[in-house]
Coordinates of C-alpha atoms in Angstrom, one line a residue:
X1 CA 41.0 217.6 111.5
X2 CA 44.6 217.6 112.7
X3 CA 48.0 217.8 111.2
X4 CA 49.8 214.7 112.5
X5 CA 53.5 213.7 112.5
X6 CA 54.1 209.9 113.1
X7 CA 57.4 208.1 113.4
X8 CA 58.2 204.7 112.1
X9 CA 55.5 204.8 109.4
X10 CA 57.3 202.5 106.9
X11 CA 55.9 199.3 108.3
X12 CA 53.6 197.8 110.9
X13 CA 51.6 199.8 113.4
X14 CA 53.0 203.1 112.1
X15 CA 52.1 202.4 108.5
X16 CA 48.6 201.2 109.4
X17 CA 48.0 204.2 111.6
X18 CA 49.1 206.7 108.9
X19 CA 46.6 205.1 106.5
X20 CA 43.8 205.0 109.1
X21 CA 44.3 208.6 110.1
X22 CA 44.4 209.8 106.5
X23 CA 41.2 208.0 105.7
X24 CA 39.6 209.7 108.7
X25 CA 40.5 213.1 107.2
X26 CA 43.7 214.0 109.0
X27 CA 46.8 215.5 107.2
X28 CA 49.4 212.9 108.0
X29 CA 53.1 213.3 107.8
X30 CA 54.4 209.7 107.6
X31 CA 58.0 209.7 108.7
X32 CA 60.7 207.1 108.1
X33 CA 64.4 206.8 107.6
X34 CA 65.9 207.4 104.1
X35 CA 62.6 207.5 102.2
X36 CA 64.6 208.2 99.0
X37 CA 66.9 205.2 99.7
X38 CA 66.1 201.8 101.3
X39 CA 62.6 202.8 102.3
X40 CA 61.8 204.3 98.9
X41 CA 59.4 201.4 98.0
X42 CA 57.5 201.9 101.3
X43 CA 57.4 205.6 100.8
X44 CA 56.0 205.1 97.4
X45 CA 53.4 202.6 98.6
X46 CA 52.1 205.3 101.0
X47 CA 52.0 207.9 98.2
X48 CA 50.1 205.4 96.0
X49 CA 47.7 204.6 98.8
X50 CA 47.0 208.3 99.3
X51 CA 46.5 209.0 95.6
X52 CA 44.2 206.1 95.1
X53 CA 41.9 207.2 97.9
X54 CA 42.4 211.0 97.6
X55 CA 43.7 211.3 101.2
X56 CA 46.5 213.4 102.6
X57 CA 49.7 211.5 103.4
X58 CA 53.0 213.2 103.0
X59 CA 56.4 211.6 103.4
X60 CA 59.0 213.2 105.6
X61 CA 62.4 211.9 106.5
X62 CA 63.0 211.4 110.2
X63 CA 65.6 209.3 112.0
X64 CA 64.7 209.4 115.7
X65 CA 68.4 208.6 116.6
X66 CA 69.3 212.1 115.4
X67 CA 68.3 215.4 117.0
X68 CA 69.2 217.2 113.7
X69 CA 66.9 214.9 111.8
X70 CA 64.0 215.4 114.3
X71 CA 64.5 219.2 114.2
X72 CA 64.5 219.2 110.4
X73 CA 61.4 217.0 110.2
X74 CA 59.4 219.3 112.5
X75 CA 60.5 222.3 110.6
X76 CA 59.5 220.7 107.3
X77 CA 56.0 219.8 108.7
X78 CA 55.4 223.4 110.0
X79 CA 56.7 225.0 106.9
X80 CA 54.6 222.8 104.6
X81 CA 51.4 222.8 106.6
X82 CA 51.6 225.9 108.7
X83 CA 50.9 224.0 111.9
X84 CA 51.4 220.8 113.9
X85 CA 48.7 219.4 116.2
X86 CA 49.6 215.8 117.0
X87 CA 52.9 214.0 117.4
X88 CA 52.7 210.2 117.4
X89 CA 55.8 208.4 118.9
X90 CA 55.7 205.0 117.2
X91 CA 59.2 204.1 116.0
X92 CA 60.8 201.2 117.7
X93 CA 62.9 198.0 117.5
X94 CA 62.9 194.6 119.2
X95 CA 65.8 192.5 120.6
X96 CA 65.3 188.9 121.6
X97 CA 67.6 186.9 123.7
X98 CA 69.4 186.6 127.1
X99 CA 70.0 189.8 128.9
X100 CA 73.6 188.9 129.9
X101 CA 74.5 188.2 126.2
X102 CA 73.7 191.8 125.2
X103 CA 76.5 194.3 125.7
X104 CA 75.8 197.5 127.5
X105 CA 76.3 199.2 124.1
X106 CA 73.6 197.1 122.5
X107 CA 71.2 198.0 125.3
X108 CA 72.2 201.6 125.0
X109 CA 71.5 201.6 121.2
X110 CA 68.0 200.1 121.8
X111 CA 67.2 202.7 124.5
X112 CA 68.6 205.4 122.1
X113 CA 66.0 204.4 119.5
X114 CA 63.0 203.4 121.6
X115 CA 63.3 205.9 124.4
X116 CA 65.7 208.7 123.6
X117 CA 64.2 209.0 120.1
X118 CA 61.0 210.2 121.9
X119 CA 62.9 212.8 123.8
X120 CA 64.6 214.1 120.6
X121 CA 61.3 214.5 118.8
X122 CA 59.6 216.1 121.8
X123 CA 62.4 218.6 122.0
X124 CA 61.9 219.4 118.4
X125 CA 58.1 219.7 118.6
X126 CA 57.3 221.1 122.0
X127 CA 58.4 224.7 121.4
X128 CA 55.8 224.9 118.7
X129 CA 53.1 223.1 120.7
X130 CA 53.8 225.3 123.8
X131 CA 53.7 228.4 121.6
X132 CA 50.2 227.5 120.3
X133 CA 49.0 226.5 123.8
X134 CA 47.6 223.1 122.8
X135 CA 48.5 219.9 121.1
X136 CA 48.7 216.1 121.7
X137 CA 51.6 213.8 122.3
X138 CA 50.6 210.3 121.6
X139 CA 53.0 207.5 122.6
X140 CA 52.7 203.9 121.3
X141 CA 54.0 202.1 124.3
X142 CA 53.7 198.4 125.2
X143 CA 51.9 196.2 127.7
X144 CA 55.3 194.6 128.3
X145 CA 56.0 197.4 130.7
X146 CA 53.4 195.7 132.9
X147 CA 53.6 192.0 131.8
X148 CA 57.4 191.8 131.6
X149 CA 57.7 188.7 129.4
X150 CA 61.0 186.7 129.4
X151 CA 63.6 186.8 126.7
X152 CA 62.7 190.4 125.6
X153 CA 64.8 192.1 128.3
X154 CA 66.3 195.0 126.4
X155 CA 62.9 195.8 124.7
X156 CA 61.1 195.7 128.0
X157 CA 63.6 198.0 129.6
X158 CA 63.4 200.5 126.7
X159 CA 59.6 200.5 126.5
X160 CA 59.2 200.9 130.3
X161 CA 61.7 203.8 130.2
X162 CA 59.7 205.3 127.4
X163 CA 56.5 205.0 129.4
X164 CA 58.0 206.7 132.4
X165 CA 59.4 209.5 130.2
X166 CA 56.0 210.1 128.7
X167 CA 54.4 210.2 132.2
X168 CA 56.8 212.6 133.8
X169 CA 56.8 214.8 130.7
X170 CA 53.0 214.9 130.9
X171 CA 53.1 216.7 134.3
X172 CA 55.0 219.6 132.8
X173 CA 53.5 219.9 129.3
X174 CA 49.9 219.7 130.7
X175 CA 50.4 223.1 132.1
X176 CA 50.9 224.5 128.6
X177 CA 47.8 222.9 127.2
X178 CA 49.4 219.8 125.8
X179 CA 47.7 216.6 126.5
X180 CA 49.3 213.1 126.7
X181 CA 47.9 209.8 125.5
X182 CA 49.7 206.5 126.0
X183 CA 48.4 203.7 123.8
X184 CA 49.7 200.3 125.0
X185 CA 49.5 197.5 122.4
X186 CA 49.7 194.0 123.5
X187 CA 51.5 191.3 121.6
X188 CA 50.7 190.9 117.9
X189 CA 52.1 187.9 115.9
X190 CA 51.2 189.2 112.5
X191 CA 51.2 192.4 110.5
X192 CA 54.5 193.8 112.0
X193 CA 58.2 193.2 111.4
X194 CA 58.9 193.0 115.1
X195 CA 59.7 189.3 115.4
X196 CA 61.0 188.7 111.9
X197 CA 63.4 191.6 112.2
X198 CA 64.3 191.3 115.8
X199 CA 67.9 191.7 116.7
X200 CA 70.0 189.2 118.6
X201 CA 72.9 189.5 121.0
X202 CA 76.4 189.6 119.5
X203 CA 78.1 187.9 122.5
X204 CA 77.6 184.4 121.3
X205 CA 79.8 182.9 124.0
X206 CA 77.5 184.2 126.7
X207 CA 74.5 183.1 124.7
X208 CA 76.0 179.6 124.5
X209 CA 76.1 179.4 128.3
X210 CA 72.3 179.8 128.3
X211 CA 71.8 177.2 125.5
X212 CA 69.7 175.0 127.8
X213 CA 67.1 177.7 127.6
X214 CA 67.2 177.9 123.8
X215 CA 64.1 175.7 123.3
X216 CA 62.1 178.3 125.3
X217 CA 63.4 181.2 123.2
X218 CA 62.8 179.3 120.0
X219 CA 59.1 179.0 120.8
X220 CA 58.8 182.6 121.9
X221 CA 56.5 183.6 119.0
X222 CA 54.6 180.3 119.3
X223 CA 54.1 181.0 123.0
X224 CA 52.9 184.5 122.3
X225 CA 50.4 183.2 119.8
X226 CA 49.1 180.8 122.4
X227 CA 47.9 183.7 124.6
X228 CA 45.1 184.5 122.1
X229 CA 41.7 183.0 122.3
X230 CA 41.4 180.5 119.5
X231 CA 40.1 182.1 116.4
X232 CA 41.3 185.6 117.3
X233 CA 42.8 187.6 114.5
X234 CA 46.0 189.1 116.0
X235 CA 46.1 191.9 113.5
X236 CA 47.6 195.2 114.7
X237 CA 45.2 197.2 112.6
X238 CA 43.1 197.4 115.8
X239 CA 45.8 199.6 117.3
X240 CA 45.5 202.0 114.3
X241 CA 41.8 202.0 114.7
X242 CA 42.1 202.8 118.4
X243 CA 44.5 205.7 117.8
X244 CA 42.1 207.0 115.1
X245 CA 39.2 206.7 117.6
X246 CA 41.1 208.6 120.3
X247 CA 42.1 211.5 118.0
X248 CA 38.5 211.8 116.9
X249 CA 37.6 212.7 120.5
X250 CA 37.5 216.4 121.5
X251 CA 40.8 217.9 122.6
X252 CA 41.1 217.6 126.4
X253 CA 38.8 214.6 126.5
X254 CA 41.2 212.0 125.2
X255 CA 42.2 209.2 127.6
X256 CA 45.6 209.2 129.3
X257 CA 46.0 205.5 128.7
X258 CA 44.4 203.0 126.4
X259 CA 45.3 199.3 126.3
X260 CA 44.8 197.5 123.0
X261 CA 45.5 193.9 124.0
X262 CA 44.0 190.6 122.7
X263 CA 45.9 188.3 124.9
X264 CA 43.5 188.2 127.9
X265 CA 46.0 190.0 130.2
X266 CA 45.1 192.1 133.2
X267 CA 47.0 195.2 132.2
X268 CA 44.0 197.5 132.7
X269 CA 43.6 196.5 136.3
X270 CA 47.4 197.0 136.9
X271 CA 47.3 200.4 135.3
X272 CA 44.3 201.4 137.5
X273 CA 46.1 200.4 140.7
X274 CA 49.3 202.2 139.7
X275 CA 47.4 205.3 138.6
X276 CA 45.6 205.5 141.9
X277 CA 48.8 205.3 143.9
X278 CA 50.6 207.8 141.7
X279 CA 47.8 210.3 141.7
X280 CA 47.5 210.1 145.5
X281 CA 51.2 210.6 145.9
X282 CA 51.4 213.6 143.6
X283 CA 48.4 215.2 145.2
X284 CA 49.7 214.7 148.7
X285 CA 52.9 216.5 147.6
X286 CA 50.7 219.4 146.7
X287 CA 51.3 219.2 143.0
X288 CA 47.8 218.1 142.0
X289 CA 47.6 220.7 139.2
X290 CA 50.1 218.9 137.1
X291 CA 47.6 216.0 136.8
X292 CA 45.1 218.2 135.0
X293 CA 45.3 219.8 131.5
X294 CA 45.5 223.5 131.7
X295 CA 43.7 224.9 128.7
X296 CA 45.0 228.1 127.1

């Protein structure tokens, strides 16, 4: 079994995934901000879960907005366990509202968390993974990079950028035995704090100019729920189960992408078309080797 570091494990998909992986026998380092402070109850809940089931979940502090924090978290994991096999990029935040009403600084902050946080942790973990000649980077992306729903503009931008970052990074790290997996959850209306804790734009004057669209924004969550076939349980535990299934597959045989979507979208077909075009382009450039995992 693997030693896994996962970000954003205090709540939602990250929390569910930490528990699912631990139950499957992995050693899980569940990271979150200030586990001795505001997240202390959530950190303790994970410890209690692990103790009650005799599984291995260890809490580590990690703020993806800080390179120092990312570096320290990776050092802690390696010092404590002696190794690191899998990095799961899960931490993220949601903004809801009109694009114009968000300042550039607000967009930059969301990109800093949802996209650049990935880069910081990769920079912290990749020297170790390259040195051992194998490992897995697993990114929890989003189907919004394909479906592009309205009124979630900053989030869509940040997750699309994260997806592209994961993709171009995969070309390079594949040549050092490091595989990439991008899991793309669809919308989930329960079991996460995304909608309840979503941020809003601070420029209320601009937001007021769009007030005729407020009824559409107000029913965003209702509209999302309407995408599901009646009777479907929109529980994000299915994402945790898919991540667990993928990591149970042999190294080198894990899928590059996996869509976990219950909203009857056509994201898989879109992914297939884009992958075909990208693969053809890269191969015609003469760089086909970066599309394949080079095992040590």
